Coordinates of C-alpha atoms and ligand atoms in Angstrom, one line a residue:
M296 CA -93.2 -15.2 1.0
E297 CA -95.9 -12.5 0.8
Q298 CA -99.3 -14.1 0.5
P299 CA -101.3 -13.4 -2.7
V300 CA -104.7 -11.9 -2.7
P301 CA -107.2 -14.8 -2.6
A302 CA -109.0 -14.8 -5.9
H303 CA -112.4 -15.8 -4.6
S304 CA -112.8 -12.8 -2.4
D305 CA -111.8 -10.4 -5.1
R306 CA -115.2 -9.1 -6.2
T307 CA -116.8 -8.8 -2.8
R308 CA -113.8 -7.1 -1.4
R309 CA -113.6 -4.5 -4.1
G310 CA -117.4 -3.9 -3.8
F311 CA -117.1 -3.5 -0.1
L312 CA -114.2 -1.1 -0.5
R313 CA -116.0 1.2 -2.9
W314 CA -119.0 1.2 -0.6
G315 CA -116.9 1.7 2.5
I316 CA -115.1 4.8 1.1
A317 CA -118.4 6.3 -0.1
V318 CA -120.2 6.2 3.2
A319 CA -117.1 6.8 5.3
A320 CA -115.9 4.5 8.1
A321 CA -117.8 6.5 10.7
T322 CA -120.9 4.5 10.0
L323 CA -119.1 1.1 10.2
P324 CA -118.7 -0.8 13.4
T325 CA -115.3 -0.2 14.9
P326 CA -113.2 -3.4 14.7
S327 CA -111.9 -4.7 18.0
W328 CA -108.3 -3.9 17.2
A329 CA -109.2 -0.2 16.9
A330 CA -109.8 0.6 20.5
A331 CA -107.3 3.4 20.4
L332 CA -109.3 5.2 17.7
G333 CA -111.7 6.7 20.3
T334 CA -109.8 10.0 20.3
A335 CA -110.7 13.4 19.0
K336 CA -107.8 13.6 16.6
R337 CA -105.7 11.1 14.7
R338 CA -102.3 12.1 13.4
L339 CA -99.7 10.0 11.5
S340 CA -96.1 10.9 10.7
F341 CA -94.0 9.3 7.9
V342 CA -90.6 9.4 6.5
N343 CA -90.2 7.8 3.0
L344 CA -86.8 6.1 3.0
H345 CA -86.6 6.2 -0.8
T346 CA -87.4 9.9 -1.3
D347 CA -86.5 11.3 2.2
E348 CA -89.8 13.0 2.2
T349 CA -91.4 13.6 5.6
L350 CA -95.0 14.3 6.6
T351 CA -97.1 14.8 9.7
A352 CA -100.8 14.6 8.8
L353 CA -103.8 15.2 10.9
Y354 CA -105.9 12.8 8.9
W355 CA -108.9 12.4 11.1
A356 CA -110.5 15.2 13.1
N357 CA -113.9 16.4 14.1
G358 CA -115.4 13.1 13.4
S359 CA -114.2 12.6 9.9
Y360 CA -111.3 11.9 7.6
Q361 CA -109.5 15.0 6.5
H362 CA -109.4 15.0 2.7
N363 CA -106.3 17.2 2.2
A364 CA -104.3 15.3 4.8
V365 CA -105.3 12.0 3.2
Q366 CA -104.2 13.3 -0.2
D367 CA -100.8 14.2 1.3
I368 CA -100.4 10.7 2.7
N369 CA -101.4 9.2 -0.6
H370 CA -98.7 11.3 -2.3
L371 CA -96.0 10.3 0.2
L372 CA -96.9 6.7 -0.2
R373 CA -97.0 6.8 -4.0
D374 CA -95.0 4.4 -6.2
F375 CA -91.8 6.4 -6.2
R376 CA -90.5 4.5 -9.2
T377 CA -93.2 5.5 -11.5
G378 CA -94.8 8.5 -9.7
D379 CA -98.2 6.8 -9.7
V380 CA -100.4 7.9 -6.8
H381 CA -103.2 5.6 -5.5
A382 CA -105.8 6.2 -2.8
I383 CA -104.6 4.5 0.4
D384 CA -107.2 2.5 2.2
L385 CA -108.4 4.5 5.2
R386 CA -108.5 1.3 7.3
L387 CA -104.7 1.0 6.7
L388 CA -104.2 4.5 8.2
D389 CA -106.3 3.5 11.2
L390 CA -104.3 0.3 11.5
L391 CA -101.0 2.3 11.6
Y392 CA -102.4 4.8 14.1
T393 CA -103.5 1.9 16.4
L394 CA -100.2 0.1 15.9
Q395 CA -98.2 3.2 16.9
H396 CA -100.3 3.5 20.1
R397 CA -99.9 -0.1 20.9
V398 CA -96.0 0.1 20.9
R399 CA -96.1 3.7 22.3
S400 CA -93.7 4.9 19.6
Q401 CA -92.9 8.6 19.1
S402 CA -91.1 8.0 15.8
P403 CA -92.5 8.6 12.3
F404 CA -93.2 5.5 10.3
Q405 CA -90.3 4.7 8.1
V406 CA -91.8 3.7 4.8
I407 CA -90.1 1.0 2.8
S408 CA -92.9 0.4 0.4
G409 CA -96.4 1.8 0.1
Y410 CA -98.4 1.8 -3.1
R411 CA -97.0 -0.2 -6.0
S412 CA -98.2 0.1 -9.5
P413 CA -98.8 -3.1 -11.3
A414 CA -95.7 -2.5 -13.4
T415 CA -93.5 -2.0 -10.4
N416 CA -94.9 -4.9 -8.5
A417 CA -94.4 -7.2 -11.5
K418 CA -90.8 -6.1 -11.7
L419 CA -90.2 -6.6 -8.0
A420 CA -92.0 -10.0 -7.9
A421 CA -89.8 -11.3 -10.7
L422 CA -86.7 -10.3 -8.7
S423 CA -87.8 -11.6 -5.3
D424 CA -89.7 -14.6 -3.8
G425 CA -90.7 -12.2 -1.0
V426 CA -93.0 -10.2 -3.3
A427 CA -96.4 -11.5 -4.4
Y428 CA -97.5 -11.1 -8.0
N429 CA -101.0 -10.2 -6.8
S430 CA -100.1 -8.0 -3.9
Y431 CA -102.2 -5.8 -1.6
H432 CA -99.6 -3.1 -2.3
M433 CA -101.3 -2.6 -5.7
R434 CA -104.6 -1.8 -4.0
G435 CA -103.3 0.8 -1.5
M436 CA -104.1 -1.8 1.2
A437 CA -100.5 -2.6 2.3
I438 CA -97.4 -0.9 3.6
D439 CA -93.9 -2.0 4.7
I440 CA -92.7 -0.2 7.7
A441 CA -90.2 0.2 10.6
L442 CA -90.0 2.5 13.6
A443 CA -86.6 4.1 14.6
D444 CA -87.5 3.9 18.3
R445 CA -88.8 0.3 18.4
A446 CA -87.1 -3.0 17.7
L447 CA -88.5 -4.8 14.7
P448 CA -89.6 -7.9 16.7
A449 CA -91.6 -5.6 19.0
L450 CA -93.3 -3.9 16.0
H451 CA -94.0 -7.3 14.5
Q452 CA -95.5 -8.7 17.7
A453 CA -97.7 -5.6 18.1
A454 CA -98.9 -6.0 14.5
L455 CA -99.7 -9.7 15.1
S456 CA -101.6 -8.8 18.3
L457 CA -104.0 -6.5 16.4
R458 CA -105.2 -9.3 14.1
A459 CA -106.2 -6.6 11.7
G460 CA -105.1 -8.2 8.4
G461 CA -101.9 -9.6 6.9
V462 CA -98.6 -9.4 8.8
G463 CA -95.2 -10.3 7.3
F464 CA -91.8 -10.2 9.0
Y465 CA -88.8 -9.3 7.0
P466 CA -85.9 -9.1 9.5
K467 CA -83.2 -9.1 6.8
P468 CA -84.2 -6.0 4.9
G469 CA -85.6 -4.8 8.2
F470 CA -89.3 -4.1 7.9
V471 CA -92.8 -5.4 8.8
H472 CA -95.5 -5.7 6.2
V473 CA -99.0 -4.9 7.3
D474 CA -102.2 -4.9 5.2
V475 CA -105.9 -4.7 5.7
G476 CA -106.6 -7.9 3.7
P477 CA -107.7 -11.1 5.5
V478 CA -105.9 -12.0 8.8
R479 CA -102.8 -14.1 7.9
T480 CA -99.1 -14.2 8.8
W481 CA -95.8 -15.2 7.2
Ligands
ZN610 ZN1 -95.3 -5.5 1.8

């Protein structure tokens, strides 16, 4: 069961997010899970399993996030059912980058679900107990992923070890959910 967003942290989190994006993460202290971030360039590759789109994006270089690359990622991770594009939380990109380093994978991230519009999320939540009504997917803070060159339990364990946010294990459909909400597991 995907954990809902805790209501009490709603306002502060949104405020923090807006502020965080405005001043860029470069001025924020690097979280402990992000040791792999100390490189000159950060690249992420994706394949969207619903649309078959692929992307390799150099999303961080020369000390800052690369606007065009981030836009490309936002587009690939859009709600493919409605076409809605939402800004993906930059911390989620760094989490994925760190995760890929942790498991030493060479494969693109297979994307099962990125951004979900409220309409899509409500539809999915009505169909499945595994989808929360108030999901971080609706904030661009969550993604459901797999890696072709790593077993799902290995990816799951690596995600847990980062303690970077929420981690959900879905062995039957075959993906791991990660988000940059509070640390929790299911
Ligand atoms: Zn998810």
